[in-house]
């Protein structure tokens, strides 16, 4: 794990003139949705940030001009999640918001998926998320406030051909969000599950297969970042991006047989 100090903030005022700001830990912040969320929070002006990602160089490029500490670490490594949460708590004093945005993917038939990639997806997309939440949650509960934002996927709501393991781990994240929300009722700590569809990020290239479908068209990561901040402000439990993606999820829930026939036909 590599840490670097706060990026320069040329517009910062002296500490005694600065209004108190909320604090956030954003993982997966070196690119894609995580980077867009970090930039959106920084532009909002009310946040002190700790940003985590695998690539320190890209992470520091994202953090340039922000009031942010960068912590480079691969969350699939044993103990990395603990070191990241400890660094965030040491730097910020407390964490008001956790945006668990780190994730990897893989595309192809399950029978051809290497064992190591199964472990990587489960470790990064699910286990690291659980451990990160476990690291910051007791502090939020003790403070009586805070919000956990879990980045899911429509693949976890409906299942996607060629993404069996990714669909499975994102379905687990969705179930975790629901169960944790019930558990935290009355504590002052909220849980938001963000469910994007296809997002225009390097994710698809890194999973080993680009996105080739003409529809649905990818949305920019900034659209997801705006949805995250809006959900945090409003205390929203779940948000789909774009919103129409809630429809296929509802059809699958209400008429699973019909949905499966349609999915088999249209892919």
PDB file of C-alpha atoms in Angstrom:
ATOM      1  CA  UNK A   1       0.000   0.000   0.000  1.00  0.00           C
ATOM      2  CA  UNK A   2       1.266   3.472  -0.862  1.00  0.00           C
ATOM      3  CA  UNK A   3       0.067   6.711   0.690  1.00  0.00           C
ATOM      4  CA  UNK A   4       0.652  10.281  -0.343  1.00  0.00           C
ATOM      5  CA  UNK A   5      -0.248  13.558   1.287  1.00  0.00           C
ATOM      6  CA  UNK A   6      -3.166  15.829   0.515  1.00  0.00           C
ATOM      7  CA  UNK A   7      -3.186  17.286  -2.961  1.00  0.00           C
ATOM      8  CA  UNK A   8      -2.701  21.018  -3.222  1.00  0.00           C
ATOM      9  CA  UNK A   9      -5.861  23.064  -2.780  1.00  0.00           C
ATOM     10  CA  UNK A  10      -5.118  26.514  -4.214  1.00  0.00           C
ATOM     11  CA  UNK A  11      -8.521  27.876  -3.240  1.00  0.00           C
ATOM     12  CA  UNK A  12      -8.379  26.758   0.384  1.00  0.00           C
ATOM     13  CA  UNK A  13      -8.969  29.261   3.164  1.00  0.00           C
ATOM     14  CA  UNK A  14      -7.137  29.239   6.509  1.00  0.00           C
ATOM     15  CA  UNK A  15      -8.397  26.474   8.791  1.00  0.00           C
ATOM     16  CA  UNK A  16      -9.960  28.877  11.293  1.00  0.00           C
ATOM     17  CA  UNK A  17     -12.108  30.422   8.516  1.00  0.00           C
ATOM     18  CA  UNK A  18     -13.254  27.172   6.938  1.00  0.00           C
ATOM     19  CA  UNK A  19     -16.695  25.846   7.730  1.00  0.00           C
ATOM     20  CA  UNK A  20     -16.784  22.244   9.009  1.00  0.00           C
ATOM     21  CA  UNK A  21     -16.960  19.775   6.145  1.00  0.00           C
ATOM     22  CA  UNK A  22     -18.158  16.229   5.900  1.00  0.00           C
ATOM     23  CA  UNK A  23     -15.682  13.434   5.319  1.00  0.00           C
ATOM     24  CA  UNK A  24     -15.730  10.645   2.735  1.00  0.00           C
ATOM     25  CA  UNK A  25     -13.746   7.553   1.815  1.00  0.00           C
ATOM     26  CA  UNK A  26     -14.091   6.627  -1.866  1.00  0.00           C
ATOM     27  CA  UNK A  27     -12.660   3.361  -3.175  1.00  0.00           C
ATOM     28  CA  UNK A  28     -12.023   2.591  -6.822  1.00  0.00           C
ATOM     29  CA  UNK A  29     -11.234   6.282  -7.229  1.00  0.00           C
ATOM     30  CA  UNK A  30      -8.363   5.983  -9.719  1.00  0.00           C
ATOM     31  CA  UNK A  31     -10.728   5.679 -12.705  1.00  0.00           C
ATOM     32  CA  UNK A  32     -14.302   5.226 -13.869  1.00  0.00           C
ATOM     33  CA  UNK A  33     -17.231   5.749 -11.526  1.00  0.00           C
ATOM     34  CA  UNK A  34     -15.043   6.083  -8.429  1.00  0.00           C
ATOM     35  CA  UNK A  35     -13.013   8.881  -9.997  1.00  0.00           C
ATOM     36  CA  UNK A  36     -16.193  10.645 -11.126  1.00  0.00           C
ATOM     37  CA  UNK A  37     -17.632  10.398  -7.603  1.00  0.00           C
ATOM     38  CA  UNK A  38     -14.438  11.838  -6.130  1.00  0.00           C
ATOM     39  CA  UNK A  39     -14.506  14.774  -8.540  1.00  0.00           C
ATOM     40  CA  UNK A  40     -18.208  15.372  -7.881  1.00  0.00           C
ATOM     41  CA  UNK A  41     -17.729  15.434  -4.113  1.00  0.00           C
ATOM     42  CA  UNK A  42     -14.721  17.737  -4.455  1.00  0.00           C
ATOM     43  CA  UNK A  43     -16.680  20.099  -6.720  1.00  0.00           C
ATOM     44  CA  UNK A  44     -19.482  20.173  -4.156  1.00  0.00           C
ATOM     45  CA  UNK A  45     -17.005  21.845  -1.814  1.00  0.00           C
ATOM     46  CA  UNK A  46     -18.328  20.349   1.430  1.00  0.00           C
ATOM     47  CA  UNK A  47     -16.130  17.274   1.650  1.00  0.00           C
ATOM     48  CA  UNK A  48     -12.724  16.200   2.931  1.00  0.00           C
ATOM     49  CA  UNK A  49     -11.694  13.089   1.041  1.00  0.00           C
ATOM     50  CA  UNK A  50      -9.596   9.962   1.244  1.00  0.00           C
ATOM     51  CA  UNK A  51      -9.306   8.270  -2.138  1.00  0.00           C
ATOM     52  CA  UNK A  52      -8.305   4.668  -2.712  1.00  0.00           C
ATOM     53  CA  UNK A  53      -7.352   2.948  -5.950  1.00  0.00           C
ATOM     54  CA  UNK A  54      -4.867   0.441  -7.317  1.00  0.00           C
ATOM     55  CA  UNK A  55      -2.779   2.854  -9.374  1.00  0.00           C
ATOM     56  CA  UNK A  56      -1.081   5.646  -7.388  1.00  0.00           C
ATOM     57  CA  UNK A  57      -0.224   7.689 -10.480  1.00  0.00           C
ATOM     58  CA  UNK A  58      -3.808   7.769 -11.759  1.00  0.00           C
ATOM     59  CA  UNK A  59      -5.091   8.275  -8.230  1.00  0.00           C
ATOM     60  CA  UNK A  60      -2.937  11.372  -7.745  1.00  0.00           C
ATOM     61  CA  UNK A  61      -4.063  12.711 -11.117  1.00  0.00           C
ATOM     62  CA  UNK A  62      -7.669  12.421  -9.959  1.00  0.00           C
ATOM     63  CA  UNK A  63      -6.812  14.066  -6.624  1.00  0.00           C
ATOM     64  CA  UNK A  64      -4.957  17.012  -8.159  1.00  0.00           C
ATOM     65  CA  UNK A  65      -6.455  20.234  -6.821  1.00  0.00           C
ATOM     66  CA  UNK A  66      -8.583  18.475  -4.214  1.00  0.00           C
ATOM     67  CA  UNK A  67      -8.341  18.404  -0.449  1.00  0.00           C
ATOM     68  CA  UNK A  68      -7.693  14.667  -0.509  1.00  0.00           C
ATOM     69  CA  UNK A  69      -5.377  11.993   0.827  1.00  0.00           C
ATOM     70  CA  UNK A  70      -4.569   9.248  -1.675  1.00  0.00           C
ATOM     71  CA  UNK A  71      -4.083   5.668  -0.497  1.00  0.00           C
ATOM     72  CA  UNK A  72      -2.997   3.270  -3.239  1.00  0.00           C
ATOM     73  CA  UNK A  73      -3.860  -0.339  -2.438  1.00  0.00           C
ATOM     74  CA  UNK A  74      -5.322  -3.364  -4.193  1.00  0.00           C
ATOM     75  CA  UNK A  75      -8.283  -4.280  -2.022  1.00  0.00           C
ATOM     76  CA  UNK A  76      -8.076  -7.928  -3.085  1.00  0.00           C
ATOM     77  CA  UNK A  77      -4.827  -8.225  -1.098  1.00  0.00           C
ATOM     78  CA  UNK A  78      -5.184  -9.609   2.445  1.00  0.00           C
ATOM     79  CA  UNK A  79      -5.446  -6.836   5.010  1.00  0.00           C
ATOM     80  CA  UNK A  80      -5.549  -4.011   2.436  1.00  0.00           C
ATOM     81  CA  UNK A  81      -9.098  -3.043   3.383  1.00  0.00           C
ATOM     82  CA  UNK A  82      -8.085  -2.672   7.027  1.00  0.00           C
ATOM     83  CA  UNK A  83      -5.090  -0.493   6.166  1.00  0.00           C
ATOM     84  CA  UNK A  84      -7.257   1.734   3.954  1.00  0.00           C
ATOM     85  CA  UNK A  85      -9.948   2.251   6.602  1.00  0.00           C
ATOM     86  CA  UNK A  86      -7.342   2.895   9.274  1.00  0.00           C
ATOM     87  CA  UNK A  87      -5.610   5.474   7.063  1.00  0.00           C
ATOM     88  CA  UNK A  88      -8.954   7.182   6.427  1.00  0.00           C
ATOM     89  CA  UNK A  89      -9.882   7.291  10.103  1.00  0.00           C
ATOM     90  CA  UNK A  90      -6.408   8.515  11.094  1.00  0.00           C
ATOM     91  CA  UNK A  91      -6.491  11.303   8.489  1.00  0.00           C
ATOM     92  CA  UNK A  92     -10.119  12.364   8.751  1.00  0.00           C
ATOM     93  CA  UNK A  93     -10.852  11.569  12.388  1.00  0.00           C
ATOM     94  CA  UNK A  94     -14.184  10.072  11.342  1.00  0.00           C
ATOM     95  CA  UNK A  95     -15.863   8.947   8.109  1.00  0.00           C
ATOM     96  CA  UNK A  96     -19.308  10.349   7.330  1.00  0.00           C
ATOM     97  CA  UNK A  97     -19.583   8.647   3.944  1.00  0.00           C
ATOM     98  CA  UNK A  98     -18.151   5.460   2.471  1.00  0.00           C
ATOM     99  CA  UNK A  99     -18.535   5.019  -1.284  1.00  0.00           C
ATOM    100  CA  UNK A 100     -17.499   1.433  -2.029  1.00  0.00           C
ATOM    101  CA  UNK A 101     -16.753   1.791  -5.719  1.00  0.00           C
ATOM    102  CA  UNK A 102     -13.834  -0.603  -6.253  1.00  0.00           C
ATOM    103  CA  UNK A 103     -14.640  -3.447  -8.602  1.00  0.00           C
ATOM    104  CA  UNK A 104     -13.409  -5.681 -11.395  1.00  0.00           C
ATOM    105  CA  UNK A 105     -15.190  -7.737 -14.036  1.00  0.00           C
ATOM    106  CA  UNK A 106     -14.734 -10.688 -16.337  1.00  0.00           C
ATOM    107  CA  UNK A 107     -16.642 -11.656 -19.492  1.00  0.00           C
ATOM    108  CA  UNK A 108     -16.997 -15.094 -21.025  1.00  0.00           C
ATOM    109  CA  UNK A 109     -18.462 -18.516 -20.395  1.00  0.00           C
ATOM    110  CA  UNK A 110     -18.200 -19.619 -16.781  1.00  0.00           C
ATOM    111  CA  UNK A 111     -16.594 -22.926 -17.764  1.00  0.00           C
ATOM    112  CA  UNK A 112     -13.679 -21.027 -19.281  1.00  0.00           C
ATOM    113  CA  UNK A 113     -13.205 -18.628 -16.377  1.00  0.00           C
ATOM    114  CA  UNK A 114      -9.830 -19.076 -14.667  1.00  0.00           C
ATOM    115  CA  UNK A 115     -10.012 -19.974 -11.004  1.00  0.00           C
ATOM    116  CA  UNK A 116      -7.838 -16.979 -10.096  1.00  0.00           C
ATOM    117  CA  UNK A 117     -10.287 -14.597 -11.752  1.00  0.00           C
ATOM    118  CA  UNK A 118     -13.192 -16.070  -9.770  1.00  0.00           C
ATOM    119  CA  UNK A 119     -11.267 -15.410  -6.573  1.00  0.00           C
ATOM    120  CA  UNK A 120     -10.352 -11.898  -7.741  1.00  0.00           C
ATOM    121  CA  UNK A 121     -13.959 -10.934  -8.476  1.00  0.00           C
ATOM    122  CA  UNK A 122     -15.301 -12.336  -5.230  1.00  0.00           C
ATOM    123  CA  UNK A 123     -12.420 -10.823  -3.271  1.00  0.00           C
ATOM    124  CA  UNK A 124     -12.589  -7.336  -4.779  1.00  0.00           C
ATOM    125  CA  UNK A 125     -16.277  -6.865  -5.539  1.00  0.00           C
ATOM    126  CA  UNK A 126     -17.729  -8.582  -2.476  1.00  0.00           C
ATOM    127  CA  UNK A 127     -15.325  -9.470   0.336  1.00  0.00           C
ATOM    128  CA  UNK A 128     -13.421  -6.168   0.232  1.00  0.00           C
ATOM    129  CA  UNK A 129     -16.730  -4.296   0.321  1.00  0.00           C
ATOM    130  CA  UNK A 130     -17.902  -6.253   3.368  1.00  0.00           C
ATOM    131  CA  UNK A 131     -14.625  -5.683   5.187  1.00  0.00           C
ATOM    132  CA  UNK A 132     -14.562  -1.954   4.363  1.00  0.00           C
ATOM    133  CA  UNK A 133     -18.059  -1.513   5.705  1.00  0.00           C
ATOM    134  CA  UNK A 134     -17.147  -3.511   8.803  1.00  0.00           C
ATOM    135  CA  UNK A 135     -14.182  -1.194   9.340  1.00  0.00           C
ATOM    136  CA  UNK A 136     -16.049   2.122   9.293  1.00  0.00           C
ATOM    137  CA  UNK A 137     -19.525   1.114  10.449  1.00  0.00           C
ATOM    138  CA  UNK A 138     -18.903   0.916  14.218  1.00  0.00           C
ATOM    139  CA  UNK A 139     -17.604   4.495  14.170  1.00  0.00           C
ATOM    140  CA  UNK A 140     -20.684   5.691  12.273  1.00  0.00           C
ATOM    141  CA  UNK A 141     -23.029   3.908  14.652  1.00  0.00           C
ATOM    142  CA  UNK A 142     -21.209   5.386  17.648  1.00  0.00           C
ATOM    143  CA  UNK A 143     -21.555   8.858  16.100  1.00  0.00           C
ATOM    144  CA  UNK A 144     -25.238   8.273  15.303  1.00  0.00           C
ATOM    145  CA  UNK A 145     -24.822   9.336  11.674  1.00  0.00           C
ATOM    146  CA  UNK A 146     -23.260   8.345   8.377  1.00  0.00           C
ATOM    147  CA  UNK A 147     -24.031   6.730   5.062  1.00  0.00           C
ATOM    148  CA  UNK A 148     -22.750   3.673   3.239  1.00  0.00           C
ATOM    149  CA  UNK A 149     -22.997   3.762  -0.575  1.00  0.00           C
ATOM    150  CA  UNK A 150     -22.611   0.374  -2.227  1.00  0.00           C
ATOM    151  CA  UNK A 151     -21.997   0.317  -5.964  1.00  0.00           C
ATOM    152  CA  UNK A 152     -23.973  -2.529  -7.488  1.00  0.00           C
ATOM    153  CA  UNK A 153     -24.913  -3.365 -11.063  1.00  0.00           C
ATOM    154  CA  UNK A 154     -28.012  -4.198 -13.030  1.00  0.00           C
ATOM    155  CA  UNK A 155     -26.266  -7.538 -13.620  1.00  0.00           C
ATOM    156  CA  UNK A 156     -26.956  -8.288  -9.973  1.00  0.00           C
ATOM    157  CA  UNK A 157     -30.653  -7.523 -10.418  1.00  0.00           C
ATOM    158  CA  UNK A 158     -31.369  -9.574 -13.536  1.00  0.00           C
ATOM    159  CA  UNK A 159     -28.305 -11.721 -14.324  1.00  0.00           C
ATOM    160  CA  UNK A 160     -26.304 -11.193 -17.514  1.00  0.00           C
ATOM    161  CA  UNK A 161     -25.140 -13.831 -19.980  1.00  0.00           C
ATOM    162  CA  UNK A 162     -21.379 -14.218 -19.993  1.00  0.00           C
ATOM    163  CA  UNK A 163     -21.049 -12.551 -16.577  1.00  0.00           C
ATOM    164  CA  UNK A 164     -22.153 -15.284 -14.201  1.00  0.00           C
ATOM    165  CA  UNK A 165     -19.707 -14.571 -11.379  1.00  0.00           C
ATOM    166  CA  UNK A 166     -20.000 -10.790 -11.709  1.00  0.00           C
ATOM    167  CA  UNK A 167     -23.792 -11.104 -11.605  1.00  0.00           C
ATOM    168  CA  UNK A 168     -23.522 -13.338  -8.534  1.00  0.00           C
ATOM    169  CA  UNK A 169     -21.304 -10.997  -6.533  1.00  0.00           C
ATOM    170  CA  UNK A 170     -23.395  -7.939  -7.405  1.00  0.00           C
ATOM    171  CA  UNK A 171     -26.556  -9.817  -6.380  1.00  0.00           C
ATOM    172  CA  UNK A 172     -24.828 -10.504  -3.076  1.00  0.00           C
ATOM    173  CA  UNK A 173     -24.040  -6.797  -2.683  1.00  0.00           C
ATOM    174  CA  UNK A 174     -27.722  -5.992  -3.252  1.00  0.00           C
ATOM    175  CA  UNK A 175     -28.827  -8.500  -0.605  1.00  0.00           C
ATOM    176  CA  UNK A 176     -26.195  -7.176   1.802  1.00  0.00           C
ATOM    177  CA  UNK A 177     -27.455  -3.621   1.291  1.00  0.00           C
ATOM    178  CA  UNK A 178     -31.022  -4.630   2.126  1.00  0.00           C
ATOM    179  CA  UNK A 179     -30.115  -6.717   5.161  1.00  0.00           C
ATOM    180  CA  UNK A 180     -27.728  -4.093   6.544  1.00  0.00           C
ATOM    181  CA  UNK A 181     -30.318  -1.351   6.064  1.00  0.00           C
ATOM    182  CA  UNK A 182     -32.815  -3.254   8.212  1.00  0.00           C
ATOM    183  CA  UNK A 183     -30.158  -3.879  10.849  1.00  0.00           C
ATOM    184  CA  UNK A 184     -29.197  -0.203  11.042  1.00  0.00           C
ATOM    185  CA  UNK A 185     -32.722   1.177  11.347  1.00  0.00           C
ATOM    186  CA  UNK A 186     -32.807   3.689  14.169  1.00  0.00           C
ATOM    187  CA  UNK A 187     -29.030   4.147  14.357  1.00  0.00           C
ATOM    188  CA  UNK A 188     -28.825   7.245  12.152  1.00  0.00           C
ATOM    189  CA  UNK A 189     -26.708   5.380   9.592  1.00  0.00           C
ATOM    190  CA  UNK A 190     -28.157   4.873   6.113  1.00  0.00           C
ATOM    191  CA  UNK A 191     -27.363   2.506   3.251  1.00  0.00           C
ATOM    192  CA  UNK A 192     -27.693   3.430  -0.421  1.00  0.00           C
ATOM    193  CA  UNK A 193     -27.488   0.835  -3.182  1.00  0.00           C
ATOM    194  CA  UNK A 194     -26.573   2.403  -6.533  1.00  0.00           C
ATOM    195  CA  UNK A 195     -27.457   0.217  -9.521  1.00  0.00           C
ATOM    196  CA  UNK A 196     -25.912   1.425 -12.795  1.00  0.00           C
ATOM    197  CA  UNK A 197     -26.342  -0.210 -16.157  1.00  0.00           C
ATOM    198  CA  UNK A 198     -23.683   0.124 -18.837  1.00  0.00           C
ATOM    199  CA  UNK A 199     -21.264   2.939 -17.988  1.00  0.00           C
ATOM    200  CA  UNK A 200     -18.688   4.402 -20.353  1.00  0.00           C
ATOM    201  CA  UNK A 201     -15.516   3.535 -18.419  1.00  0.00           C
ATOM    202  CA  UNK A 202     -12.383   1.388 -18.964  1.00  0.00           C
ATOM    203  CA  UNK A 203     -14.153  -1.380 -17.000  1.00  0.00           C
ATOM    204  CA  UNK A 204     -15.185  -3.259 -20.139  1.00  0.00           C
ATOM    205  CA  UNK A 205     -11.724  -3.238 -21.682  1.00  0.00           C
ATOM    206  CA  UNK A 206     -10.185  -4.488 -18.435  1.00  0.00           C
ATOM    207  CA  UNK A 207     -12.684  -7.324 -18.063  1.00  0.00           C
ATOM    208  CA  UNK A 208     -11.298  -8.836 -21.277  1.00  0.00           C
ATOM    209  CA  UNK A 209     -14.134  -7.978 -23.691  1.00  0.00           C
ATOM    210  CA  UNK A 210     -15.369  -4.578 -24.864  1.00  0.00           C
ATOM    211  CA  UNK A 211     -19.036  -3.644 -24.828  1.00  0.00           C
ATOM    212  CA  UNK A 212     -20.399  -4.244 -28.322  1.00  0.00           C
ATOM    213  CA  UNK A 213     -24.170  -3.928 -28.003  1.00  0.00           C
ATOM    214  CA  UNK A 214     -25.929  -1.052 -29.706  1.00  0.00           C
ATOM    215  CA  UNK A 215     -28.476  -0.881 -26.881  1.00  0.00           C
ATOM    216  CA  UNK A 216     -28.602   0.048 -24.096  1.00  0.00           C
ATOM    217  CA  UNK A 217     -26.119   2.803 -24.761  1.00  0.00           C
ATOM    218  CA  UNK A 218     -23.473   3.475 -22.103  1.00  0.00           C
ATOM    219  CA  UNK A 219     -24.008   6.455 -19.823  1.00  0.00           C
ATOM    220  CA  UNK A 220     -21.112   8.676 -18.698  1.00  0.00           C
ATOM    221  CA  UNK A 221     -19.684   7.987 -15.214  1.00  0.00           C
ATOM    222  CA  UNK A 222     -20.518  11.559 -14.232  1.00  0.00           C
ATOM    223  CA  UNK A 223     -24.201  10.667 -14.452  1.00  0.00           C
ATOM    224  CA  UNK A 224     -23.685   7.931 -11.879  1.00  0.00           C
ATOM    225  CA  UNK A 225     -21.665  10.305  -9.693  1.00  0.00           C
ATOM    226  CA  UNK A 226     -24.495  12.860  -9.762  1.00  0.00           C
ATOM    227  CA  UNK A 227     -26.917  10.101  -8.752  1.00  0.00           C
ATOM    228  CA  UNK A 228     -24.643   9.158  -5.839  1.00  0.00           C
ATOM    229  CA  UNK A 229     -24.491  12.692  -4.463  1.00  0.00           C
ATOM    230  CA  UNK A 230     -28.238  13.214  -4.917  1.00  0.00           C
ATOM    231  CA  UNK A 231     -28.960   9.927  -3.130  1.00  0.00           C
ATOM    232  CA  UNK A 232     -26.644  10.902  -0.260  1.00  0.00           C
ATOM    233  CA  UNK A 233     -28.335  14.270   0.140  1.00  0.00           C
ATOM    234  CA  UNK A 234     -31.840  12.784   0.028  1.00  0.00           C
ATOM    235  CA  UNK A 235     -31.103   9.639   1.993  1.00  0.00           C
ATOM    236  CA  UNK A 236     -32.302   7.431  -0.870  1.00  0.00           C
ATOM    237  CA  UNK A 237     -32.141   3.674  -0.279  1.00  0.00           C
ATOM    238  CA  UNK A 238     -31.740   2.556  -3.892  1.00  0.00           C
ATOM    239  CA  UNK A 239     -31.243   4.285  -7.220  1.00  0.00           C
ATOM    240  CA  UNK A 240     -30.986   2.897 -10.761  1.00  0.00           C
ATOM    241  CA  UNK A 241     -28.925   4.737 -13.379  1.00  0.00           C
ATOM    242  CA  UNK A 242     -30.601   5.311 -15.780  1.00  0.00           C
ATOM    243  CA  UNK A 243     -33.904   5.075 -13.971  1.00  0.00           C
ATOM    244  CA  UNK A 244     -35.677   2.946 -16.589  1.00  0.00           C
ATOM    245  CA  UNK A 245     -33.483  -0.010 -15.619  1.00  0.00           C
ATOM    246  CA  UNK A 246     -35.765  -0.520 -12.647  1.00  0.00           C
ATOM    247  CA  UNK A 247     -38.393  -1.841 -15.103  1.00  0.00           C
ATOM    248  CA  UNK A 248     -36.615  -5.058 -16.185  1.00  0.00           C
ATOM    249  CA  UNK A 249     -35.740  -5.725 -12.553  1.00  0.00           C
ATOM    250  CA  UNK A 250     -39.414  -5.403 -11.623  1.00  0.00           C
ATOM    251  CA  UNK A 251     -40.517  -7.609 -14.520  1.00  0.00           C
ATOM    252  CA  UNK A 252     -38.073 -10.286 -13.403  1.00  0.00           C
ATOM    253  CA  UNK A 253     -39.429 -10.081  -9.870  1.00  0.00           C
ATOM    254  CA  UNK A 254     -43.111 -10.096 -10.853  1.00  0.00           C
ATOM    255  CA  UNK A 255     -42.960 -12.516 -13.801  1.00  0.00           C
ATOM    256  CA  UNK A 256     -39.665 -14.436 -13.733  1.00  0.00           C
ATOM    257  CA  UNK A 257     -40.750 -16.959 -16.369  1.00  0.00           C
ATOM    258  CA  UNK A 258     -41.663 -14.229 -18.838  1.00  0.00           C
ATOM    259  CA  UNK A 259     -38.454 -12.368 -18.111  1.00  0.00           C
ATOM    260  CA  UNK A 260     -36.328 -15.464 -18.701  1.00  0.00           C
ATOM    261  CA  UNK A 261     -37.999 -16.129 -22.052  1.00  0.00           C
ATOM    262  CA  UNK A 262     -37.437 -12.538 -23.141  1.00  0.00           C
ATOM    263  CA  UNK A 263     -33.827 -12.579 -21.931  1.00  0.00           C
ATOM    264  CA  UNK A 264     -33.134 -15.843 -23.755  1.00  0.00           C
ATOM    265  CA  UNK A 265     -34.562 -14.391 -26.971  1.00  0.00           C
ATOM    266  CA  UNK A 266     -33.006 -10.917 -26.869  1.00  0.00           C
ATOM    267  CA  UNK A 267     -29.814 -11.786 -25.014  1.00  0.00           C
TER     268      UNK A 267
END
